[in-house]
Short mmCIF file of C-alpha atoms in Angstrom, two decimals:
data_model
loop_
_atom_site.label_atom_id
_atom_site.label_comp_id
_atom_site.label_asym_id
_atom_site.label_seq_id
_atom_site.Cartn_x
_atom_site.Cartn_y
_atom_site.Cartn_z
CA ARG A 1 -12.52 26.72 9.73
CA ASN A 2 -12.69 22.97 9.34
CA LYS A 3 -11.46 22.13 5.83
CA ILE A 4 -8.01 20.73 4.85
CA LEU A 5 -7.37 21.31 1.13
CA LEU A 6 -5.42 18.63 -0.67
CA LEU A 7 -3.54 20.36 -3.53
CA GLY A 8 -0.94 19.19 -6.02
CA ILE A 9 -0.49 18.62 -9.68
CA SER A 10 -2.41 15.85 -11.51
CA GLY A 11 -1.14 12.42 -10.59
CA SER A 12 0.69 13.36 -7.43
CA GLY A 13 -1.40 11.03 -5.33
CA LYS A 14 -3.89 13.18 -3.52
CA THR A 15 -6.89 10.91 -4.04
CA VAL A 16 -4.84 7.77 -3.07
CA LEU A 17 -3.84 9.64 0.12
CA ILE A 18 -7.45 10.33 1.01
CA HIS A 19 -8.36 6.65 0.51
CA GLN A 20 -5.45 5.64 2.70
CA ILE A 21 -6.38 8.02 5.49
CA ILE A 22 -10.11 7.38 5.44
CA HIS A 23 -10.51 3.81 4.32
CA LYS A 24 -7.12 2.43 5.32
CA THR A 25 -6.74 0.99 1.83
CA ARG A 26 -4.64 1.74 -1.21
CA VAL A 27 -6.47 2.03 -4.49
CA GLU A 28 -5.58 2.82 -8.09
CA THR A 29 -7.19 6.02 -9.19
CA VAL A 30 -7.62 8.16 -12.29
CA PRO A 31 -7.06 11.87 -12.34
CA SER A 32 -9.94 13.65 -10.53
CA LEU A 33 -12.07 16.11 -12.60
CA MET A 34 -14.23 17.36 -9.77
CA VAL A 35 -13.63 18.54 -6.24
CA SER A 36 -14.61 15.99 -3.64
CA GLU A 37 -15.14 16.41 0.10
CA LYS A 38 -14.61 13.58 2.54
CA PRO A 39 -15.36 13.82 6.24
CA LEU A 40 -12.61 12.98 8.74
CA ASP A 41 -13.54 13.36 12.36
CA LYS A 42 -14.49 17.05 12.85
CA LEU A 43 -12.63 18.03 9.64
CA VAL A 44 -13.40 17.78 5.89
CA LEU A 45 -10.68 16.76 3.50
CA VAL A 46 -11.13 18.60 0.16
CA ASP A 47 -9.55 16.88 -2.83
CA VAL A 48 -8.95 19.54 -5.44
CA PRO A 49 -8.18 18.31 -9.01
CA GLY A 50 -4.61 18.93 -10.02
CA HIS A 51 -5.27 19.48 -13.68
CA GLU A 52 -3.91 22.86 -14.78
CA LYS A 53 -7.38 24.14 -15.77
CA LEU A 54 -9.14 22.96 -12.61
CA ARG A 55 -6.57 23.98 -9.91
CA PHE A 56 -8.04 27.36 -9.24
CA TYR A 57 -11.05 25.73 -7.58
CA TYR A 58 -9.07 25.66 -4.29
CA THR A 59 -9.78 29.41 -3.96
CA LYS A 60 -13.45 28.74 -3.38
CA TYR A 61 -12.62 26.91 -0.19
CA LEU A 62 -10.21 29.35 1.37
CA GLN A 63 -12.73 30.91 3.76
CA ASP A 64 -13.15 27.61 5.57
CA CYS A 65 -9.58 26.42 5.13
CA LYS A 66 -7.76 25.32 8.28
CA GLU A 67 -4.69 23.91 6.55
CA ILE A 68 -3.37 23.04 3.12
CA TRP A 69 -1.71 19.67 2.39
CA PHE A 70 0.32 20.07 -0.83
CA VAL A 71 1.15 16.57 -2.33
CA LEU A 72 4.38 16.13 -4.29
CA ASP A 73 5.16 13.09 -6.39
CA GLY A 74 8.74 12.46 -5.29
CA SER A 75 9.43 10.02 -8.15
CA VAL A 76 9.16 12.81 -10.71
CA ARG A 77 12.48 14.40 -11.77
CA ASP A 78 10.95 17.71 -13.09
CA MET A 79 9.53 19.49 -10.04
CA ARG A 80 8.91 22.68 -12.06
CA PRO A 81 5.10 22.14 -12.55
CA ALA A 82 4.58 21.38 -8.83
CA ALA A 83 6.77 24.40 -7.97
CA GLU A 84 4.68 26.67 -10.16
CA TYR A 85 1.45 25.56 -8.46
CA LEU A 86 2.93 25.86 -5.01
CA TYR A 87 4.29 29.31 -5.86
CA ASP A 88 0.78 30.45 -6.84
CA VAL A 89 -0.59 29.01 -3.48
CA LEU A 90 2.15 30.77 -1.47
CA VAL A 91 1.55 34.20 -3.07
CA ASN A 92 -2.23 33.99 -2.62
CA ASN A 93 -3.14 36.96 -0.51
CA HIS A 94 -5.80 35.09 1.56
CA ILE A 95 -3.37 32.32 2.38
CA SER A 96 -0.55 34.60 3.38
CA ARG A 97 -2.63 37.08 5.25
CA ASN A 98 -4.20 34.27 7.40
CA ALA A 99 -0.85 32.48 7.76
CA THR A 100 -2.50 29.26 6.68
CA LYS A 101 -0.33 26.30 7.59
CA ILE A 102 0.97 24.39 4.58
CA THR A 103 2.12 20.77 5.01
CA ILE A 104 4.04 19.34 2.02
CA LEU A 105 3.53 15.67 1.78
CA VAL A 106 5.93 13.67 -0.40
CA ASN A 107 4.54 10.60 -2.18
CA ARG A 108 6.57 7.78 -3.86
CA SER A 109 10.01 9.24 -3.00
CA GLN A 110 13.24 7.39 -2.78
CA PHE A 111 15.11 10.58 -1.82
CA GLU A 112 15.58 12.32 1.56
CA ILE A 113 12.90 14.95 2.26
CA SER A 114 15.57 17.58 2.70
CA ARG A 115 16.77 17.05 -0.85
CA LEU A 116 13.32 17.44 -2.25
CA GLN A 117 12.79 20.59 -0.11
CA GLU A 118 16.01 22.08 -1.47
CA GLN A 119 14.89 21.17 -5.03
CA MET A 120 11.53 22.92 -4.55
CA GLU A 121 13.26 25.89 -3.00
CA THR A 122 15.57 26.18 -6.01
CA GLU A 123 12.62 25.91 -8.46
CA ILE A 124 10.64 28.46 -6.59
CA ASN A 125 13.65 30.80 -6.40
CA GLN A 126 13.92 30.58 -10.26
CA LEU A 127 10.24 31.21 -10.64
CA ARG A 128 10.43 34.17 -8.28
CA GLN A 129 13.24 35.70 -10.41
CA SER A 130 11.38 35.13 -13.74
CA ARG A 131 8.03 36.50 -12.29
CA SER A 132 9.53 39.42 -10.48
CA GLY A 133 8.49 41.71 -13.39
CA ASP A 134 4.94 40.37 -13.48
CA VAL A 135 2.47 43.15 -13.24
CA GLU A 136 -0.09 40.91 -11.36
CA GLN A 137 2.43 40.06 -8.67
CA HIS A 138 1.33 41.96 -5.53
CA GLU A 139 3.86 40.70 -2.99
CA PHE A 140 7.36 39.49 -3.20
CA LEU A 141 7.75 35.86 -2.07
CA GLY A 142 10.46 35.56 0.63
CA TYR A 143 13.22 38.05 1.30
CA GLU A 144 14.61 40.27 -1.42
CA ASN A 145 18.27 39.80 -2.26
CA GLU A 146 18.22 36.30 -0.71
CA ASP A 147 17.57 32.88 -2.24
CA PHE A 148 14.20 31.64 -1.49
CA LYS A 149 13.63 29.39 1.62
CA PHE A 150 10.32 28.17 2.87
CA GLU A 151 11.14 29.61 6.27
CA HIS A 152 11.00 33.10 4.64
CA VAL A 153 7.24 32.96 3.99
CA PRO A 154 4.64 34.21 6.59
CA ASN A 155 2.93 30.79 6.58
CA PRO A 156 4.25 27.81 8.58
CA VAL A 157 5.43 25.41 5.88
CA VAL A 158 6.48 21.89 6.90
CA PHE A 159 7.70 18.92 5.03
#
């Protein structure tokens, strides 16, 4: 397993991050409409478009996935869209069964990381409550009767 998936909603800064890591330069980008793969040492960074209709492409790379880097735009006040996407990633059976490490990278933030982590946990907790009656939900995310915390999922999740 040699792929690192870069996930996040459209405009979060995934493609900019790849350019900074590989080319050591900062570039202006437009939202990606196709998956792109970039070699990095013995790994491959996979930039998955964040557009709502294209996000599901990440599932095609799970067999070879070593780690997921989920990119958040810390300058955005409404974290709900990012939380919805991250929730879907966290409840993915393949990801939870393999305890795939998830690193949450925060881009363009003026806030403390702990504050953004709490905000994401609150959003995911609300999503968990609203989706608890969802027929397609196979597994409860976190611990029942407790507010959601990233430490409650089987995957290592780091900010």
